[in-house]
Each structure stands twice: as structure tokens, then as C-alpha cells.
């Protein structure tokens, strides 16, 4: 037990001696190190920004809900949107539920994900597309 105590004292003493020796040895080295830190050299070498990964885009393209045509939700006519969704839902082999449910869930998903960024005119067309989709599948509104 006495050896352990002595070792601790020695290591603590040797550590303090080494630190003081380093500090006293070169003040100019310390100045250079602090100058390097403040020069902003590291500010330029920051990592490049990662590309933004939009999980909603991934869902519409790769999910098991539907195989959609490109820009389906940008069509002008609510009927055209509903027809295209119905066609996609019926032809898709990746969907898990019935075609009506898959088509409606994808339309609702798109509306919800757009949120406040969706203009009122576009929202009205998409809401009308929901009604057209119900009619196309023979579901009561």
C-alpha cells in the first residue's frame, strides 16, 4: 500500500514538473499556437453541407404504396389527378391495401406534407381531386 501512495505522489509531481517545464521553455510557441487558432484557418476547412434528403420524396418514389407517374400532383384538373391516381393504384404491384385506399392515402400524404407551403388554389384542386377519386371508385362522399 505504501508503494501505491508513493507512485501517486511521484506521478503527480512529475506531471506538474513537465507542465511547468513546457510552459517556461517557449512563450513564443504558445503565441504562435494562439495566433493559429484565431487566424480562422479552420473556418475555411469546414465540412461541405450535406445534400438535403427529403424523406417525403423517397416515400412517393420508393414506398410500397403506389407506382406514381411523375408530376401527377401538378396536373391542372382534379379529374385528371384522380384518373391518374386510380390508374396507378390499380396497376401497381407494390401496394399493400386495396387500390382506393392506396390512392387516397398518397393524395392525403402529399397534401399534408406540403402543409403551409401549398398555395390555396393548389390545395383546392387537390381537395377536389379527393372528391373525384371517391366518385371514380364509387365511394360515397
Tab-separated table of N, CA and C in Angstrom:
chain	number	residue	atom	x	y	z
A	1	UNK	N	0.821	-1.191	0.000
A	1	UNK	CA	0.000	0.000	0.000
A	1	UNK	C	0.866	1.256	0.000
A	2	UNK	N	1.965	1.197	0.665
A	2	UNK	CA	2.855	2.350	0.723
A	2	UNK	C	3.434	2.649	-0.658
A	3	UNK	N	3.707	1.590	-1.441
A	3	UNK	CA	4.254	1.795	-2.776
A	3	UNK	C	3.252	2.525	-3.673
A	4	UNK	N	1.998	2.185	-3.566
A	4	UNK	CA	0.965	2.817	-4.384
A	4	UNK	C	0.867	4.303	-4.091
A	5	UNK	N	0.915	4.660	-2.835
A	5	UNK	CA	0.838	6.061	-2.438
A	5	UNK	C	2.035	6.816	-2.987
A	6	UNK	N	3.216	6.226	-2.855
A	6	UNK	CA	4.408	6.899	-3.357
A	6	UNK	C	4.341	7.071	-4.870
A	7	UNK	N	3.866	6.095	-5.555
A	7	UNK	CA	3.752	6.217	-7.008
A	7	UNK	C	2.831	7.367	-7.384
A	8	UNK	N	1.716	7.455	-6.692
A	8	UNK	CA	0.772	8.528	-6.990
A	8	UNK	C	1.421	9.890	-6.776
A	9	UNK	N	2.172	10.002	-5.693
A	9	UNK	CA	2.834	11.275	-5.420
A	9	UNK	C	3.856	11.580	-6.506
A	10	UNK	N	4.598	10.567	-6.913
A	10	UNK	CA	5.612	10.782	-7.936
A	10	UNK	C	4.994	11.188	-9.271
A	11	UNK	N	3.930	10.500	-9.665
A	11	UNK	CA	3.321	10.834	-10.952
A	11	UNK	C	2.721	12.227	-10.917
A	12	UNK	N	2.109	12.580	-9.815
A	12	UNK	CA	1.538	13.920	-9.708
A	12	UNK	C	2.645	14.958	-9.751
A	13	UNK	N	3.746	14.678	-9.074
A	13	UNK	CA	4.861	15.620	-9.057
A	13	UNK	C	5.508	15.702	-10.433
A	14	UNK	N	5.671	14.567	-11.085
A	14	UNK	CA	6.330	14.589	-12.394
A	14	UNK	C	5.438	15.271	-13.443
A	15	UNK	N	4.152	15.088	-13.307
A	15	UNK	CA	3.231	15.754	-14.244
A	15	UNK	C	3.335	17.261	-14.091
A	16	UNK	N	3.330	17.724	-12.858
A	16	UNK	CA	3.388	19.167	-12.655
A	16	UNK	C	4.726	19.733	-13.123
A	17	UNK	N	5.801	18.994	-12.903
A	17	UNK	CA	7.100	19.465	-13.353
A	17	UNK	C	7.152	19.549	-14.872
A	18	UNK	N	6.600	18.550	-15.538
A	18	UNK	CA	6.623	18.531	-17.001
A	18	UNK	C	5.816	19.679	-17.587
A	19	UNK	N	4.696	19.986	-16.996
A	19	UNK	CA	3.850	21.066	-17.488
A	19	UNK	C	4.547	22.399	-17.322
A	20	UNK	N	5.139	22.617	-16.132
A	20	UNK	CA	5.817	23.886	-15.889
A	20	UNK	C	7.012	24.038	-16.819
A	21	UNK	N	7.710	22.933	-17.039
A	21	UNK	CA	8.883	22.988	-17.897
A	21	UNK	C	8.474	23.381	-19.315
A	22	UNK	N	7.373	22.844	-19.789
A	22	UNK	CA	6.912	23.156	-21.139
A	22	UNK	C	6.501	24.611	-21.243
A	23	UNK	N	5.784	25.115	-20.262
A	23	UNK	CA	5.308	26.495	-20.301
A	23	UNK	C	6.469	27.474	-20.273
A	24	UNK	N	7.465	27.175	-19.447
A	24	UNK	CA	8.593	28.084	-19.306
A	24	UNK	C	9.514	28.019	-20.518
A	25	UNK	N	9.542	26.900	-21.213
A	25	UNK	CA	10.506	26.717	-22.280
A	25	UNK	C	10.290	27.663	-23.456
A	26	UNK	N	9.049	27.879	-23.825
A	26	UNK	CA	8.864	28.679	-25.024
A	26	UNK	C	7.556	29.452	-24.986
A	27	UNK	N	7.649	30.723	-24.684
A	27	UNK	CA	6.449	31.558	-24.706
A	27	UNK	C	6.073	31.897	-26.134
A	28	UNK	N	7.068	31.980	-27.003
A	28	UNK	CA	6.788	32.301	-28.408
A	28	UNK	C	5.999	31.179	-29.074
A	29	UNK	N	6.242	29.947	-28.681
A	29	UNK	CA	5.491	28.818	-29.234
A	29	UNK	C	4.027	28.937	-28.856
A	30	UNK	N	3.771	29.320	-27.627
A	30	UNK	CA	2.399	29.492	-27.172
A	30	UNK	C	1.720	30.609	-27.959
A	31	UNK	N	2.459	31.684	-28.241
A	31	UNK	CA	1.896	32.797	-29.014
A	31	UNK	C	1.558	32.349	-30.428
A	32	UNK	N	2.437	31.571	-31.021
A	32	UNK	CA	2.190	31.091	-32.384
A	32	UNK	C	0.962	30.189	-32.427
A	33	UNK	N	0.821	29.334	-31.427
A	33	UNK	CA	-0.324	28.428	-31.376
A	33	UNK	C	-1.625	29.206	-31.238
A	34	UNK	N	-1.633	30.223	-30.386
A	34	UNK	CA	-2.859	31.002	-30.218
A	34	UNK	C	-3.142	31.825	-31.475
A	35	UNK	N	-2.105	32.288	-32.154
A	35	UNK	CA	-2.295	33.044	-33.399
A	35	UNK	C	-2.905	32.148	-34.467
A	36	UNK	N	-2.473	30.892	-34.512
A	36	UNK	CA	-3.041	29.953	-35.483
A	36	UNK	C	-4.513	29.710	-35.225
A	37	UNK	N	-4.871	29.585	-33.966
A	37	UNK	CA	-6.266	29.329	-33.613
A	37	UNK	C	-7.159	30.493	-34.007
A	38	UNK	N	-6.698	31.699	-33.796
A	38	UNK	CA	-7.545	32.856	-34.056
A	38	UNK	C	-7.502	33.306	-35.516
A	39	UNK	N	-6.605	32.741	-36.303
A	39	UNK	CA	-6.465	33.193	-37.682
A	39	UNK	C	-7.649	32.791	-38.558
A	40	UNK	N	-8.456	31.883	-38.102
A	40	UNK	CA	-9.618	31.465	-38.885
A	40	UNK	C	-9.258	30.436	-39.941
A	41	UNK	N	-8.105	29.861	-39.808
A	41	UNK	CA	-7.662	28.876	-40.784
A	41	UNK	C	-8.618	27.695	-40.832
A	42	UNK	N	-9.124	27.281	-39.683
A	42	UNK	CA	-10.016	26.126	-39.634
A	42	UNK	C	-11.416	26.468	-40.112
A	43	UNK	N	-11.761	27.723	-40.085
A	43	UNK	CA	-13.106	28.117	-40.512
A	43	UNK	C	-13.315	27.812	-41.990
A	44	UNK	N	-12.240	27.876	-42.770
A	44	UNK	CA	-12.358	27.638	-44.208
A	44	UNK	C	-12.464	26.158	-44.536
A	45	UNK	N	-11.990	25.308	-43.646
A	45	UNK	CA	-11.956	23.886	-43.932
A	45	UNK	C	-13.135	23.136	-43.330
A	46	UNK	N	-14.227	23.835	-43.046
A	46	UNK	CA	-15.404	23.134	-42.530
A	46	UNK	C	-15.913	22.154	-43.565
A	47	UNK	N	-16.604	21.156	-43.094
A	47	UNK	CA	-17.164	20.166	-43.997
A	47	UNK	C	-18.203	20.819	-44.901
A	48	UNK	N	-18.273	20.335	-46.106
A	48	UNK	CA	-19.281	20.852	-47.031
A	48	UNK	C	-20.665	20.451	-46.535
A	49	UNK	N	-21.660	21.275	-46.845
A	49	UNK	CA	-23.016	20.950	-46.401
A	49	UNK	C	-23.484	19.667	-47.063
A	50	UNK	N	-24.157	18.855	-46.294
A	50	UNK	CA	-24.711	17.618	-46.843
A	50	UNK	C	-25.912	17.951	-47.705
A	51	UNK	N	-26.150	17.173	-48.730
A	51	UNK	CA	-27.349	17.422	-49.528
A	51	UNK	C	-28.586	17.139	-48.690
A	52	UNK	N	-29.611	17.919	-48.891
A	52	UNK	CA	-30.840	17.757	-48.126
A	52	UNK	C	-31.553	16.504	-48.617
A	53	UNK	N	-31.831	15.622	-47.689
A	53	UNK	CA	-32.543	14.393	-48.047
A	53	UNK	C	-34.008	14.578	-47.711
A	54	UNK	N	-34.839	14.547	-48.706
A	54	UNK	CA	-36.265	14.738	-48.491
A	54	UNK	C	-36.932	13.368	-48.389
A	55	UNK	N	-37.310	13.016	-47.181
A	55	UNK	CA	-37.884	11.688	-46.989
A	55	UNK	C	-39.232	11.572	-47.667
A	56	UNK	N	-39.952	12.691	-47.843
A	56	UNK	CA	-41.252	12.616	-48.498
A	56	UNK	C	-41.086	12.258	-49.973
A	57	UNK	N	-40.018	12.755	-50.589
A	57	UNK	CA	-39.735	12.393	-51.978
A	57	UNK	C	-39.436	10.904	-52.055
A	58	UNK	N	-38.672	10.420	-51.087
A	58	UNK	CA	-38.353	8.996	-51.038
A	58	UNK	C	-39.620	8.158	-50.910
A	59	UNK	N	-40.568	8.617	-50.103
A	59	UNK	CA	-41.810	7.881	-49.900
A	59	UNK	C	-42.598	7.800	-51.200
A	60	UNK	N	-42.740	8.928	-51.896
A	60	UNK	CA	-43.540	8.915	-53.122
A	60	UNK	C	-42.881	8.091	-54.223
A	61	UNK	N	-41.554	8.018	-54.220
A	61	UNK	CA	-40.878	7.278	-55.281
A	61	UNK	C	-40.645	5.808	-54.954
A	62	UNK	N	-40.343	5.494	-53.707
A	62	UNK	CA	-39.892	4.147	-53.382
A	62	UNK	C	-40.790	3.358	-52.437
A	63	UNK	N	-41.871	3.944	-51.964
A	63	UNK	CA	-42.687	3.237	-50.974
A	63	UNK	C	-43.492	2.119	-51.625
A	64	UNK	N	-44.065	1.295	-50.789
A	64	UNK	CA	-44.903	0.211	-51.295
A	64	UNK	C	-46.342	0.653	-51.479
A	65	UNK	N	-46.592	1.935	-51.453
A	65	UNK	CA	-47.960	2.432	-51.597
A	65	UNK	C	-48.404	2.366	-53.054
A	66	UNK	N	-47.688	3.031	-53.937
A	66	UNK	CA	-48.075	3.101	-55.354
A	66	UNK	C	-46.869	3.319	-56.240
A	67	UNK	N	-47.035	2.988	-57.514
A	67	UNK	CA	-46.102	3.411	-58.553
A	67	UNK	C	-46.754	4.597	-59.229
A	68	UNK	N	-46.274	5.811	-58.925
A	68	UNK	CA	-46.901	7.019	-59.459
A	68	UNK	C	-46.183	7.521	-60.692
A	69	UNK	N	-46.950	8.191	-61.563
A	69	UNK	CA	-46.335	8.892	-62.681
A	69	UNK	C	-45.660	10.141	-62.134
A	70	UNK	N	-44.689	10.661	-62.878
A	70	UNK	CA	-44.010	11.890	-62.447
A	70	UNK	C	-44.959	13.070	-62.542
A	71	UNK	N	-44.826	13.998	-61.597
A	71	UNK	CA	-45.591	15.250	-61.557
A	71	UNK	C	-47.104	15.038	-61.586
A	72	UNK	N	-47.567	13.964	-61.033
A	72	UNK	CA	-49.002	13.662	-61.020
A	72	UNK	C	-49.785	14.724	-60.254
A	73	UNK	N	-49.194	15.251	-59.199
A	73	UNK	CA	-49.916	16.215	-58.362
A	73	UNK	C	-49.842	17.634	-58.918
A	74	UNK	N	-49.122	17.823	-60.000
A	74	UNK	CA	-49.030	19.133	-60.617
A	74	UNK	C	-50.021	19.307	-61.769
A	75	UNK	N	-50.792	18.282	-62.039
A	75	UNK	CA	-51.790	18.390	-63.110
A	75	UNK	C	-52.822	19.451	-62.741
A	76	UNK	N	-53.410	20.094	-63.776
A	76	UNK	CA	-54.342	21.198	-63.521
A	76	UNK	C	-55.739	20.729	-63.136
A	77	UNK	N	-56.182	19.636	-63.711
A	77	UNK	CA	-57.550	19.187	-63.487
A	77	UNK	C	-57.626	18.178	-62.334
A	78	UNK	N	-58.555	18.392	-61.396
A	78	UNK	CA	-58.751	17.401	-60.323
A	78	UNK	C	-59.155	16.032	-60.874
A	79	UNK	N	-59.933	16.043	-61.977
A	79	UNK	CA	-60.334	14.774	-62.595
A	79	UNK	C	-59.115	14.031	-63.129
A	80	UNK	N	-58.211	14.767	-63.750
A	80	UNK	CA	-57.003	14.149	-64.307
A	80	UNK	C	-56.143	13.556	-63.190
A	81	UNK	N	-56.049	14.265	-62.077
A	81	UNK	CA	-55.280	13.755	-60.936
A	81	UNK	C	-55.915	12.469	-60.417
A	82	UNK	N	-57.244	12.495	-60.265
A	82	UNK	CA	-57.968	11.322	-59.747
A	82	UNK	C	-57.835	10.133	-60.698
A	83	UNK	N	-57.970	10.381	-62.011
A	83	UNK	CA	-57.852	9.299	-63.002
A	83	UNK	C	-56.468	8.676	-62.957
A	84	UNK	N	-55.459	9.536	-62.899
A	84	UNK	CA	-54.082	9.047	-62.881
A	84	UNK	C	-53.798	8.259	-61.601
A	85	UNK	N	-54.282	8.766	-60.463
A	85	UNK	CA	-54.100	8.038	-59.199
A	85	UNK	C	-54.805	6.686	-59.241
A	86	UNK	N	-56.012	6.676	-59.799
A	86	UNK	CA	-56.771	5.422	-59.884
A	86	UNK	C	-56.035	4.419	-60.766
A	87	UNK	N	-55.562	4.885	-61.924
A	87	UNK	CA	-54.829	4.014	-62.840
A	87	UNK	C	-53.562	3.483	-62.166
A	88	UNK	N	-52.851	4.348	-61.503
A	88	UNK	CA	-51.616	3.932	-60.819
A	88	UNK	C	-51.915	2.915	-59.716
A	89	UNK	N	-52.979	3.155	-58.966
A	89	UNK	CA	-53.327	2.264	-57.863
A	89	UNK	C	-53.742	0.887	-58.355
A	90	UNK	N	-54.474	0.867	-59.457
A	90	UNK	CA	-54.947	-0.422	-59.968
A	90	UNK	C	-53.835	-1.211	-60.648
A	91	UNK	N	-52.884	-0.516	-61.258
A	91	UNK	CA	-51.808	-1.204	-61.967
A	91	UNK	C	-50.617	-1.533	-61.070
A	92	UNK	N	-50.517	-0.886	-59.927
A	92	UNK	CA	-49.361	-1.060	-59.056
A	92	UNK	C	-49.336	-2.445	-58.430
A	93	UNK	N	-48.152	-3.027	-58.421
A	93	UNK	CA	-47.972	-4.329	-57.774
A	93	UNK	C	-47.316	-4.173	-56.412
A	94	UNK	N	-46.988	-2.943	-56.053
A	94	UNK	CA	-46.296	-2.710	-54.787
A	94	UNK	C	-47.238	-2.303	-53.666
A	95	UNK	N	-48.485	-2.062	-53.955
A	95	UNK	CA	-49.389	-1.588	-52.899
A	95	UNK	C	-49.782	-2.739	-51.991
A	96	UNK	N	-50.116	-2.394	-50.753
A	96	UNK	CA	-50.451	-3.417	-49.763
A	96	UNK	C	-51.949	-3.500	-49.513
A	97	UNK	N	-52.660	-2.381	-49.664
A	97	UNK	CA	-54.108	-2.406	-49.416
A	97	UNK	C	-54.858	-2.269	-50.744
A	98	UNK	N	-56.190	-2.099	-50.649
A	98	UNK	CA	-56.981	-2.003	-51.877
A	98	UNK	C	-56.622	-0.715	-52.637
A	99	UNK	N	-56.900	-0.659	-53.944
A	99	UNK	CA	-56.487	0.485	-54.771
A	99	UNK	C	-57.031	1.832	-54.287
A	100	UNK	N	-58.297	1.881	-53.854
A	100	UNK	CA	-58.877	3.143	-53.404
A	100	UNK	C	-58.127	3.692	-52.205
A	101	UNK	N	-57.888	2.822	-51.265
A	101	UNK	CA	-57.200	3.245	-50.037
A	101	UNK	C	-55.777	3.720	-50.321
A	102	UNK	N	-55.073	3.028	-51.207
A	102	UNK	CA	-53.710	3.422	-51.558
A	102	UNK	C	-53.680	4.764	-52.266
A	103	UNK	N	-54.602	4.947	-53.210
A	103	UNK	CA	-54.645	6.200	-53.967
A	103	UNK	C	-54.992	7.375	-53.053
A	104	UNK	N	-55.985	7.191	-52.199
A	104	UNK	CA	-56.408	8.266	-51.304
A	104	UNK	C	-55.302	8.587	-50.291
A	105	UNK	N	-54.646	7.573	-49.773
A	105	UNK	CA	-53.600	7.831	-48.780
A	105	UNK	C	-52.428	8.585	-49.406
A	106	UNK	N	-52.095	8.293	-50.650
A	106	UNK	CA	-50.998	9.001	-51.295
A	106	UNK	C	-51.364	10.461	-51.548
A	107	UNK	N	-52.612	10.711	-51.927
A	107	UNK	CA	-53.067	12.090	-52.150
A	107	UNK	C	-53.074	12.876	-50.839
A	108	UNK	N	-53.588	12.269	-49.793
A	108	UNK	CA	-53.620	12.918	-48.486
A	108	UNK	C	-52.201	13.146	-47.968
A	109	UNK	N	-51.330	12.178	-48.179
A	109	UNK	CA	-49.930	12.309	-47.781
A	109	UNK	C	-49.298	13.526	-48.452
A	110	UNK	N	-49.535	13.675	-49.753
A	110	UNK	CA	-48.957	14.801	-50.482
A	110	UNK	C	-49.478	16.128	-49.945
A	111	UNK	N	-50.768	16.212	-49.695
A	111	UNK	CA	-51.369	17.453	-49.183
A	111	UNK	C	-50.802	17.781	-47.799
A	112	UNK	N	-50.722	16.787	-46.940
A	112	UNK	CA	-50.222	17.012	-45.585
A	112	UNK	C	-48.752	17.403	-45.568
A	113	UNK	N	-47.943	16.773	-46.421
A	113	UNK	CA	-46.520	17.078	-46.442
A	113	UNK	C	-46.258	18.475	-46.982
A	114	UNK	N	-47.087	18.931	-47.914
A	114	UNK	CA	-46.901	20.278	-48.461
A	114	UNK	C	-47.211	21.314	-47.393
A	115	UNK	N	-48.208	21.046	-46.571
A	115	UNK	CA	-48.523	21.909	-45.436
A	115	UNK	C	-48.810	23.345	-45.821
A	116	UNK	N	-48.177	24.276	-45.099
A	116	UNK	CA	-48.413	25.706	-45.321
A	116	UNK	C	-47.801	26.196	-46.626
A	117	UNK	N	-46.883	25.446	-47.182
A	117	UNK	CA	-46.235	25.859	-48.429
A	117	UNK	C	-47.126	25.640	-49.649
A	118	UNK	N	-48.221	24.931	-49.490
A	118	UNK	CA	-49.126	24.656	-50.601
A	118	UNK	C	-50.047	25.847	-50.805
A	119	UNK	N	-50.020	26.477	-51.989
A	119	UNK	CA	-50.901	27.620	-52.236
A	119	UNK	C	-52.378	27.216	-52.151
A	120	UNK	N	-53.228	28.171	-51.822
A	120	UNK	CA	-54.656	27.898	-51.630
A	120	UNK	C	-55.296	27.339	-52.898
A	121	UNK	N	-54.920	27.862	-54.062
A	121	UNK	CA	-55.512	27.370	-55.321
A	121	UNK	C	-55.131	25.921	-55.563
A	122	UNK	N	-53.883	25.584	-55.286
A	122	UNK	CA	-53.409	24.206	-55.472
A	122	UNK	C	-54.110	23.273	-54.477
A	123	UNK	N	-54.257	23.744	-53.217
A	123	UNK	CA	-54.929	22.942	-52.192
A	123	UNK	C	-56.368	22.643	-52.595
A	124	UNK	N	-57.052	23.651	-53.147
A	124	UNK	CA	-58.446	23.453	-53.584
A	124	UNK	C	-58.531	22.388	-54.674
A	125	UNK	N	-57.581	22.431	-55.618
A	125	UNK	CA	-57.578	21.436	-56.694
A	125	UNK	C	-57.334	20.037	-56.142
A	126	UNK	N	-56.432	19.932	-55.184
A	126	UNK	CA	-56.132	18.622	-54.613
A	126	UNK	C	-57.279	18.108	-53.744
A	127	UNK	N	-57.945	19.015	-53.037
A	127	UNK	CA	-59.131	18.609	-52.257
A	127	UNK	C	-60.244	18.160	-53.203
A	128	UNK	N	-60.395	18.864	-54.327
A	128	UNK	CA	-61.387	18.463	-55.333
A	128	UNK	C	-61.004	17.115	-55.947
A	129	UNK	N	-59.708	16.862	-56.062
A	129	UNK	CA	-59.239	15.575	-56.585
A	129	UNK	C	-59.628	14.436	-55.645
A	130	UNK	N	-59.682	14.714	-54.354
A	130	UNK	CA	-60.139	13.686	-53.406
A	130	UNK	C	-61.593	13.319	-53.678
A	131	UNK	N	-62.427	14.350	-53.925
A	131	UNK	CA	-63.833	14.078	-54.255
A	131	UNK	C	-63.949	13.300	-55.563
A	132	UNK	N	-63.152	13.689	-56.558
A	132	UNK	CA	-63.163	12.984	-57.851
A	132	UNK	C	-62.697	11.542	-57.695
A	133	UNK	N	-61.750	11.334	-56.816
A	133	UNK	CA	-61.249	9.977	-56.571
A	133	UNK	C	-62.333	9.116	-55.929
A	134	UNK	N	-63.081	9.712	-55.013
A	134	UNK	CA	-64.210	8.977	-54.408
A	134	UNK	C	-65.228	8.586	-55.463
A	135	UNK	N	-65.531	9.529	-56.349
A	135	UNK	CA	-66.502	9.240	-57.438
A	135	UNK	C	-65.966	8.153	-58.351
A	136	UNK	N	-64.690	8.229	-58.701
A	136	UNK	CA	-64.078	7.266	-59.618
A	136	UNK	C	-64.136	5.844	-59.052
A	137	UNK	N	-64.022	5.722	-57.752
A	137	UNK	CA	-64.058	4.397	-57.121
A	137	UNK	C	-65.455	4.029	-56.648
A	138	UNK	N	-66.420	4.923	-56.854
A	138	UNK	CA	-67.795	4.628	-56.441
A	138	UNK	C	-68.006	4.653	-54.944
A	139	UNK	N	-67.276	5.470	-54.249
A	139	UNK	CA	-67.434	5.611	-52.799
A	139	UNK	C	-68.258	6.844	-52.504
A	140	UNK	N	-69.127	6.781	-51.509
A	140	UNK	CA	-69.974	7.914	-51.140
A	140	UNK	C	-69.147	8.969	-50.436
A	141	UNK	N	-69.456	10.222	-50.728
A	141	UNK	CA	-68.695	11.342	-50.121
A	141	UNK	C	-69.228	11.707	-48.770
